[in-house]
Tab-separated table of C-alpha atoms in Angstrom:
chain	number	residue	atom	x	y	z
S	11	UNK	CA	94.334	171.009	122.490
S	12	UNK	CA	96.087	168.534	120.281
S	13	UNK	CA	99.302	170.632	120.730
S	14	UNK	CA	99.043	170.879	124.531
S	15	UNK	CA	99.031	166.998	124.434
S	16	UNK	CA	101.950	166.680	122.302
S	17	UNK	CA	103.654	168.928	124.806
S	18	UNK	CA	103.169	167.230	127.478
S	19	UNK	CA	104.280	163.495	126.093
S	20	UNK	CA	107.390	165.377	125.061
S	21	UNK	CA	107.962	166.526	128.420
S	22	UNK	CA	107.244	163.387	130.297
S	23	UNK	CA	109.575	161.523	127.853
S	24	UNK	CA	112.477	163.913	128.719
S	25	UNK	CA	111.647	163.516	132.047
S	26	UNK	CA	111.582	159.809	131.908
S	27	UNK	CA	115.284	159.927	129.981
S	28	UNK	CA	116.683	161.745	132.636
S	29	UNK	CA	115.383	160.435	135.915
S	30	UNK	CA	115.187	156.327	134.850
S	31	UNK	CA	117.464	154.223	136.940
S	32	UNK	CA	119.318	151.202	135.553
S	33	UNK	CA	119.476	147.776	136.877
S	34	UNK	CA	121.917	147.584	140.070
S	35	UNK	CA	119.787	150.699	141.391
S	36	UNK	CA	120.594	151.357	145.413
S	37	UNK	CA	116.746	151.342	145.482
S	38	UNK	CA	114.605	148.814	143.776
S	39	UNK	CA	111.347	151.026	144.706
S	40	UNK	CA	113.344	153.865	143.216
S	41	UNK	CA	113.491	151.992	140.364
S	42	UNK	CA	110.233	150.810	139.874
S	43	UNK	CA	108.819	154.009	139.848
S	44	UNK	CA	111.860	156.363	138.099
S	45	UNK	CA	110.540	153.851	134.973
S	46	UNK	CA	107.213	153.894	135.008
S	47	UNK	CA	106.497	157.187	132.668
S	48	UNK	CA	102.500	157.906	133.177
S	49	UNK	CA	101.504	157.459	129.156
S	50	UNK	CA	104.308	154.338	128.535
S	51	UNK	CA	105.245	150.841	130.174
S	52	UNK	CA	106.189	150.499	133.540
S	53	UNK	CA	109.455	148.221	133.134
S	54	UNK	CA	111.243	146.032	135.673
S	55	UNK	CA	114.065	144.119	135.010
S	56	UNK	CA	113.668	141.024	137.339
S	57	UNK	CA	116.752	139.194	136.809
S	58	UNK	CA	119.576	138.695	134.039
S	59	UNK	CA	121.854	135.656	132.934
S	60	UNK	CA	123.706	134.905	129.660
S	61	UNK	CA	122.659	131.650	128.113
S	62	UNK	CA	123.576	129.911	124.953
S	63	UNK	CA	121.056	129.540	122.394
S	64	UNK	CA	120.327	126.321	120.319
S	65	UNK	CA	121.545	126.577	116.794
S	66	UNK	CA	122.303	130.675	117.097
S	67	UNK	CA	125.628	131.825	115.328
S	68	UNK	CA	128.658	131.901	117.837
S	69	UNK	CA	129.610	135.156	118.544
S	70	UNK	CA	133.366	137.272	119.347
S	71	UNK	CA	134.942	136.414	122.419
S	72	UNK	CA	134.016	139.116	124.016
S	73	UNK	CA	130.160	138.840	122.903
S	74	UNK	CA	127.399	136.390	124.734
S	75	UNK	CA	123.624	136.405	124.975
S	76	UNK	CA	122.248	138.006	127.584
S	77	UNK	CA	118.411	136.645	128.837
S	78	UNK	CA	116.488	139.699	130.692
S	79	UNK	CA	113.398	138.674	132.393
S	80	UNK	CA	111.294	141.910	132.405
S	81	UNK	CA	108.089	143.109	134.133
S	82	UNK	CA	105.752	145.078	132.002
S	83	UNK	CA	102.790	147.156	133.480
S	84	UNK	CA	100.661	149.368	130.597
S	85	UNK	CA	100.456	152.535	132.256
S	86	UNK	CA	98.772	154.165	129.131
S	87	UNK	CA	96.506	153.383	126.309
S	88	UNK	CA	95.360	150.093	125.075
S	89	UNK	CA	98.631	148.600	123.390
S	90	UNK	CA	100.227	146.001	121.027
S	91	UNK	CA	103.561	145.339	122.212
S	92	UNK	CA	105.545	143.259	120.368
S	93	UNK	CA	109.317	141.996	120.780
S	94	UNK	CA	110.736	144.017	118.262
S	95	UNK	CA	109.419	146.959	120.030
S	96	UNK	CA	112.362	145.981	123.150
S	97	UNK	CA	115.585	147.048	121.731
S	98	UNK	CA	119.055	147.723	123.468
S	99	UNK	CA	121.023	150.889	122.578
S	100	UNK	CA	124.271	151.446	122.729
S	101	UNK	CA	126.088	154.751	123.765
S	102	UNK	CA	126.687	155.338	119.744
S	103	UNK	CA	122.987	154.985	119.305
S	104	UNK	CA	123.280	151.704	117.523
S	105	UNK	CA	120.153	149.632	118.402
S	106	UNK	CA	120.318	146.219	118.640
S	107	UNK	CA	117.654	143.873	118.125
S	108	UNK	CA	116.485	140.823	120.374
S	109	UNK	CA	116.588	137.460	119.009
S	110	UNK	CA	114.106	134.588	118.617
S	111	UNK	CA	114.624	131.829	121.453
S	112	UNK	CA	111.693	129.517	122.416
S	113	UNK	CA	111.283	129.153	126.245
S	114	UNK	CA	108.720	128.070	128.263
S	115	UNK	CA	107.335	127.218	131.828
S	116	UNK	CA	107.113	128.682	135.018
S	117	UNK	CA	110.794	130.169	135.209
S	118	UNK	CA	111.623	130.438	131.485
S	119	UNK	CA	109.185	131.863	129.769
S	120	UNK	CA	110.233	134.109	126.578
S	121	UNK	CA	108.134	137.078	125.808
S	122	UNK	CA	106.492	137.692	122.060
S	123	UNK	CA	103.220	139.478	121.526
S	124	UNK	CA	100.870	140.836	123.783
S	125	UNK	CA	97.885	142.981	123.525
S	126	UNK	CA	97.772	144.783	126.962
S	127	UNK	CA	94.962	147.536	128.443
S	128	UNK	CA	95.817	150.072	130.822
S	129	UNK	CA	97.241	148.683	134.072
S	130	UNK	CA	97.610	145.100	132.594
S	131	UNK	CA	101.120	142.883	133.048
S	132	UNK	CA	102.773	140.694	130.925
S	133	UNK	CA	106.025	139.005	132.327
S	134	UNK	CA	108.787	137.383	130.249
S	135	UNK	CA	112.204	136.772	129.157
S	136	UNK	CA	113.976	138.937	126.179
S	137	UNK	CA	117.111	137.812	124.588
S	138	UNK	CA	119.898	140.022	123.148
S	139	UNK	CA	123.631	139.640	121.301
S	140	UNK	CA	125.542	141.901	124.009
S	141	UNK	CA	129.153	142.626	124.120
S	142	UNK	CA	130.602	141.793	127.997
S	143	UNK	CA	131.545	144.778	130.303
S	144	UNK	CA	129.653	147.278	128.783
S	145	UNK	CA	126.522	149.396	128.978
S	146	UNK	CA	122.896	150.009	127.056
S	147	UNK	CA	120.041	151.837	127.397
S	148	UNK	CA	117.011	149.006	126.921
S	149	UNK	CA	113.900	150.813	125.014
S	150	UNK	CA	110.219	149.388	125.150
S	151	UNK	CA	108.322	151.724	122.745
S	152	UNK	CA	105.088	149.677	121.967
S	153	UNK	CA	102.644	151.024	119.556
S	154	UNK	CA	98.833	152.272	120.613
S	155	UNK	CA	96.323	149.409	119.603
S	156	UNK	CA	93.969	152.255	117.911
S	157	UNK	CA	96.509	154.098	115.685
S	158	UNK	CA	96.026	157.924	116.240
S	159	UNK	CA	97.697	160.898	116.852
S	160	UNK	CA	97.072	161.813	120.171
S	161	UNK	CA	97.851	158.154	121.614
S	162	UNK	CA	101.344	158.289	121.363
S	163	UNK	CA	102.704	155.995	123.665
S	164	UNK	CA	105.968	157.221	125.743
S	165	UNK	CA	108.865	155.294	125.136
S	166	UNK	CA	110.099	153.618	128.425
S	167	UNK	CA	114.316	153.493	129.219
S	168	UNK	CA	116.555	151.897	131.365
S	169	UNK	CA	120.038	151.524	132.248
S	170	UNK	CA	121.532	148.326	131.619
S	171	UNK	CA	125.229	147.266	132.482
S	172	UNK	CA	126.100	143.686	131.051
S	173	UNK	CA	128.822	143.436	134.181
S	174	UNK	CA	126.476	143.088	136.465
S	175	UNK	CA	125.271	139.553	135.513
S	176	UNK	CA	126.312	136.389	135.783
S	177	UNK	CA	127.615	134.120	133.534
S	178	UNK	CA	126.920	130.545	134.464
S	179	UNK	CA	126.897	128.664	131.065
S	180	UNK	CA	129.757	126.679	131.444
S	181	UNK	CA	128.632	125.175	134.799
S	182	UNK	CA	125.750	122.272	133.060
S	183	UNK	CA	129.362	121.527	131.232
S	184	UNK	CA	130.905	120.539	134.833
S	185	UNK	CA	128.254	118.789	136.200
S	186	UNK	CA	127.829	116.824	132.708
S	187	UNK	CA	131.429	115.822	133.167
S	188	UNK	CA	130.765	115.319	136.932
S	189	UNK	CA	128.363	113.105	136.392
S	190	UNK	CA	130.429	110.852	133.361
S	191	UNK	CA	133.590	110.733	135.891
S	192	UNK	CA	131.387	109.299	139.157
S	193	UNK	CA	128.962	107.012	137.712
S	194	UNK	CA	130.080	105.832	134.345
S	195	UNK	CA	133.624	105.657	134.820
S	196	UNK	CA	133.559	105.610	138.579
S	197	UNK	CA	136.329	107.801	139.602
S	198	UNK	CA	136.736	108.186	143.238
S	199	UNK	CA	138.131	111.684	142.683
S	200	UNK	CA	135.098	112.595	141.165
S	201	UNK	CA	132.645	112.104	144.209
S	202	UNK	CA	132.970	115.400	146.098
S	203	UNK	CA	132.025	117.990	143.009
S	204	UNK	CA	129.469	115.226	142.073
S	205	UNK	CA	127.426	116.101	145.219
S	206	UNK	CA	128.011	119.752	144.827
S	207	UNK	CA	126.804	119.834	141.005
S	208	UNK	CA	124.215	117.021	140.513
S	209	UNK	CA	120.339	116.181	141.918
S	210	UNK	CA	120.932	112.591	140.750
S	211	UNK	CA	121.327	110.591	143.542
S	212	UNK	CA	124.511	108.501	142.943
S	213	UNK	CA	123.982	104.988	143.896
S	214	UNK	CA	120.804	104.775	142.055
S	215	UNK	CA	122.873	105.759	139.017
S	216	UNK	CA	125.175	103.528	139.702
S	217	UNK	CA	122.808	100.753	139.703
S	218	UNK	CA	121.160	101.865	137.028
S	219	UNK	CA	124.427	102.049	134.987
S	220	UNK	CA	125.555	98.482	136.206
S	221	UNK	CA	121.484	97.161	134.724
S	222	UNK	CA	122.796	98.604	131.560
S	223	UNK	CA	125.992	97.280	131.173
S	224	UNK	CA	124.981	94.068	132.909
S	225	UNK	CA	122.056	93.695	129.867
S	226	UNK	CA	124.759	94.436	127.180
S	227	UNK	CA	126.998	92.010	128.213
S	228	UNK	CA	124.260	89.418	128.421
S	229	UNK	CA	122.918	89.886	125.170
S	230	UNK	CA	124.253	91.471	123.193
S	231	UNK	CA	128.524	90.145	123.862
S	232	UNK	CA	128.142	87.114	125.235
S	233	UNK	CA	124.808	85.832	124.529
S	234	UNK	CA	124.056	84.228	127.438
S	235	UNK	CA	123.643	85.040	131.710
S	236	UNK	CA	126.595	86.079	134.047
S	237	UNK	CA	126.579	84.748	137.245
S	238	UNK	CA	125.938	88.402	139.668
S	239	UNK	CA	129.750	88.866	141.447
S	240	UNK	CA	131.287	87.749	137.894
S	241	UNK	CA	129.183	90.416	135.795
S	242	UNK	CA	129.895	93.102	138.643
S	243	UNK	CA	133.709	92.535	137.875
S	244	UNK	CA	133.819	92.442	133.941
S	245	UNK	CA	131.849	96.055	134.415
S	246	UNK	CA	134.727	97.257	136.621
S	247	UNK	CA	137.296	95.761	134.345
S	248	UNK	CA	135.459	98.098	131.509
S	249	UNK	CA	135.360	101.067	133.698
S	250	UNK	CA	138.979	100.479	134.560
S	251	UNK	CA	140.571	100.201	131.089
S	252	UNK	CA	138.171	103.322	129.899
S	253	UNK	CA	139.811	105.306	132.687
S	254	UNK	CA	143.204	104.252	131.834
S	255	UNK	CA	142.743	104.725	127.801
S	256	UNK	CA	139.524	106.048	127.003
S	257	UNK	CA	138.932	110.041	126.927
S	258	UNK	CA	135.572	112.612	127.036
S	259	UNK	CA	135.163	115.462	125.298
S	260	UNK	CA	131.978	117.876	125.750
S	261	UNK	CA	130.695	121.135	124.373
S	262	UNK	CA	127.698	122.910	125.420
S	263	UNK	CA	125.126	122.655	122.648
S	264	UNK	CA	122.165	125.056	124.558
S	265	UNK	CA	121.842	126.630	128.137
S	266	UNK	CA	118.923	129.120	129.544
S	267	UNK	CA	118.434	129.289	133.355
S	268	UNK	CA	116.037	126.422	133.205
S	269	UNK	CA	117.833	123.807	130.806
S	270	UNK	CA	120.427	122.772	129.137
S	271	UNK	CA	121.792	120.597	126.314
S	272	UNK	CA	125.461	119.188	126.595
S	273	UNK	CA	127.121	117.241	123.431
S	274	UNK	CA	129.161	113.998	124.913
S	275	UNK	CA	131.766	112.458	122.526
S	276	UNK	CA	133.790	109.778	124.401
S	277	UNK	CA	136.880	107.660	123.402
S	278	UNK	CA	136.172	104.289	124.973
S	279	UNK	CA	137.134	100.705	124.804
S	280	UNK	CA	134.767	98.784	122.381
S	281	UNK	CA	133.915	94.999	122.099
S	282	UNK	CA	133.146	94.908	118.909
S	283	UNK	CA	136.218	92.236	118.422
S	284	UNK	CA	134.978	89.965	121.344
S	285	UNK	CA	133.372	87.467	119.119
S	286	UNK	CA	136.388	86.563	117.557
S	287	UNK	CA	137.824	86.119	120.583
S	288	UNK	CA	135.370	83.869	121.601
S	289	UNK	CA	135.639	82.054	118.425
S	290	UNK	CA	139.696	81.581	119.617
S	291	UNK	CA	139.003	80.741	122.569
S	292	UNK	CA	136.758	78.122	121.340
S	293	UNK	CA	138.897	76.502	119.405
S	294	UNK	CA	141.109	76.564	122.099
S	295	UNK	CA	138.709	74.175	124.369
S	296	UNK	CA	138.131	72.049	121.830
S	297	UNK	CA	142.092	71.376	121.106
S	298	UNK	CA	142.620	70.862	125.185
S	299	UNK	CA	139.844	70.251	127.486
S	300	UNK	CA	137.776	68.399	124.278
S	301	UNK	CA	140.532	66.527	122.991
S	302	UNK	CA	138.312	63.635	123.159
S	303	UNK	CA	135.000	64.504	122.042
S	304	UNK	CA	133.829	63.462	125.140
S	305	UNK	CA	132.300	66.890	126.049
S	306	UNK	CA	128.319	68.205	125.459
S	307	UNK	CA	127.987	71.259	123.081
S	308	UNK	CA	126.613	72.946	126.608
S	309	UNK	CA	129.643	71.969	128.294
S	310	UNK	CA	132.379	73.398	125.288
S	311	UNK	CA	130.263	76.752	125.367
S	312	UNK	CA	129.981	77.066	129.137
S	313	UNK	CA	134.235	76.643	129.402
S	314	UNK	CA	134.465	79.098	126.914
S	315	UNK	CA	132.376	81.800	128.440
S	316	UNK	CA	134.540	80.827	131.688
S	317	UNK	CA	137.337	81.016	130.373
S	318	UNK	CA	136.520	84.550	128.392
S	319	UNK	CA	135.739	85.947	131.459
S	320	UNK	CA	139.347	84.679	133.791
S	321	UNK	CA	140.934	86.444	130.491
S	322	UNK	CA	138.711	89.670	130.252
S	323	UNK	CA	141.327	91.907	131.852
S	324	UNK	CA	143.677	90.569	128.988
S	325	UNK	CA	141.275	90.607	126.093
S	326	UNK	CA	140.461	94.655	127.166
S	327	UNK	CA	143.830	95.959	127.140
S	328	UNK	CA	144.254	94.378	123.596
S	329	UNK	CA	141.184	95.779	122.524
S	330	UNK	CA	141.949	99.396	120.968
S	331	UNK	CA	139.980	102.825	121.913
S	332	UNK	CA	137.505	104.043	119.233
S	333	UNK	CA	136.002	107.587	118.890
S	334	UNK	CA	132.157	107.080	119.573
S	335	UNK	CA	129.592	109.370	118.057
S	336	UNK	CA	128.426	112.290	120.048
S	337	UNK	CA	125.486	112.435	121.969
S	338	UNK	CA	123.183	115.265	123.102
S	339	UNK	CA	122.320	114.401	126.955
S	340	UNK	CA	119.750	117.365	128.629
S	341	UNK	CA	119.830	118.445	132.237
S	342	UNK	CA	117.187	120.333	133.808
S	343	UNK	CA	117.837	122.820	136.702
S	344	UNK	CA	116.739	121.660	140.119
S	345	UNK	CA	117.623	124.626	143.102
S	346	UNK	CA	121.367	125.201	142.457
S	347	UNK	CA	122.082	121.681	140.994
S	348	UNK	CA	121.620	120.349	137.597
S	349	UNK	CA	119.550	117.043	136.821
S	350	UNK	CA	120.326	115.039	134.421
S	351	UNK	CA	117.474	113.312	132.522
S	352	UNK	CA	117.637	110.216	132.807
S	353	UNK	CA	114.117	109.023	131.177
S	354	UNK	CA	113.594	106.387	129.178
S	355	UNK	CA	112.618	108.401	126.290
S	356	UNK	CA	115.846	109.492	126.000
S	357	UNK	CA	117.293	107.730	123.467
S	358	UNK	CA	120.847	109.417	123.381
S	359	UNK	CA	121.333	108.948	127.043
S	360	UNK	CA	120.391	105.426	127.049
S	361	UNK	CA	122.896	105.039	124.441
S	362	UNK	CA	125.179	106.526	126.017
S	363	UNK	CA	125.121	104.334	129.023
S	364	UNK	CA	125.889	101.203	126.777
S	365	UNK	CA	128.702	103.195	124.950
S	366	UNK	CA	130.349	102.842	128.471
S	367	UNK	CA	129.650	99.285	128.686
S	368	UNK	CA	131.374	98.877	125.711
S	369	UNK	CA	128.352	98.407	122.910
S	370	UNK	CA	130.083	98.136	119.554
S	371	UNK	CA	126.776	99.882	117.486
């Protein structure tokens, strides 16, 4: 009896080797049920997209992870079906193993362990090193929850071609970038991509940016208020000079479908020196317009600050450019568009914003 069983496992596992269909099949039905062997996993492969792991080791040029989001059904005995149960193999019949990458929530959800009885599901993402343009076999070959000889479990397979997906990873780069050359650097050019690439409505950035800046400049540089239209102008005198002199650079730190994590080191115009230009400047009344002594203290600091602010054009381009330190700013997927998260909490863009107003921490 035992032998007739072994039989017939090793006949539906041939038969499941040569009839499974890969993803890009002319007939998704066709798939479904070309990998569903009767005493293994039914497995679906959703969707696909390459993504770039936090902290993972960078791989050859030719090399990227690929994400597979997979559909499991249990069409056998009760099982424990683990991750490193899902490998990829190559036409050599090198396996390779999926790696460890924490995702969760509705659309990016990785998959680990799961205990599954017959006809249960279990849904998730599985991550692999793959080399571009080429083609795998993926293998699910879970093991039986009670370990005996008869319960066997068939070992699902199906066709995988890494050309058929998408790669998309650079694309949280260009709206990060998008989003630095509209609102904090306000670059007319940079409007029409902005729209295309960003949820973030634009004014309200803008305003927010110009709260920010405007705050700085008040406390932190000059120490005291600036009339509305006068603080409006010093910020576009700040986003003018960083345009002309100042520089961005940006590398992608982590991207799944869902998220993403882009690293934003600018070259910008700092006012760390302002003070002692205000200390000049100071001096400066009290030689001409104080010559006397007949002016207040109040008076002596309130022509300075004027007259800092007739010369701020001046006093910018004098100022030099300084590296800044890099900052990690997230954006989170919303449709086709990337939103970039703006919360409070969220130190490093908040930081970021005053980096463009010129903050010299």
């Amino acid at each position: 009896m035992k032998r007739n069983k072994r039989m017939l496992t090793v006949a539906l596992s041939l038969a499941a080797v040569f009839t499974l269909a890969g993803c890009g099949s002319n007939s998704k039905s066709s798939a479904k049920k070309e990998a569903a062997p009767s005493n293994g996993d039914a497995v679906t492969i959703k969707k696909g997209e390459y993504i770039i792991p936090e902290d993972k080791k960078t791989l050859n040029e030719d090399e990227a992870y690929l994400a597979l989001k997979l559909h499991i059904k249990n069409n056998g005995p009760k099982q424990n079906l683990m991750s490193d149960d899902i490998k990829l193999k190559d036409k050599d019949g090198d396996k390779i193993k999926s790696i460890d990458v924490y995702g969760s929530g509705d659309e990016f959800s990785t998959m680990n362990t799961a205990k599954l009885d017959k006809n249960e599901v279990v849904n998730g993402y599985v991550v692999f090193p793959v080399s571009k343009d080429k083609k795998y076999t993926l293998e699910v070959s879970p093991m039986a929850a009670d370990v005996e000889e008869d319960d066997d479990i068939t070992t699902t397979k199906v066709k995988v071609d890494t050309s058929k997906y998408k790669n998309h990873t650079q694309d949280a780069q260009k709206a990060m970038a998008s989003y630095v050359d509209s609102v904090l650097l306000d670059k007319k050019e940079g409007n029409v991509s902005y729209d295309k690439l960003i949820a973030n409505k634009m004014e309200d950035e803008k305003i927010e940016y110009r709260k920010v800046a405007r705050d700085f400049l008040e406390t932190d540089a000059f120490n005291d208020t600036i009339k509305d239209e006068a603080s409006l102008k010093m910020i576009e005198q700040i986003q003018d000079v960083n345009r002309k002199k100042g520089s961005v650079k940006y590398s992608i730190k982590s991207v799944t479908p869902t998220t993403a994590e882009v690293t934003v080191t600018p070259t910008l115009v700092k006012l760390s020196e302002l003070s002692s230009d205000i200390s000049d400047v100071h001096q400066q009344v009290e030689d001409s317009q104080n010559a006397d002594g007949d002016m207040s203290y109040d008076d002596i600091e309130r022509a300075v600050k004027e007259t800092v602010a007739e010369k701020f054009p001046e006093v910018l381009n004098e100022m030099p450019v300084r590296e800044d330190d890099s900052r990690n700013i997230k954006l989170i997927k919303d449709g086709k568009k990337w939103k970039v998260d703006t919360s409070e909490s969220d130190y490093d863009f908040e930081s970021l914003q005053k980096a463009f107003a010129g903050s010299f921490y």
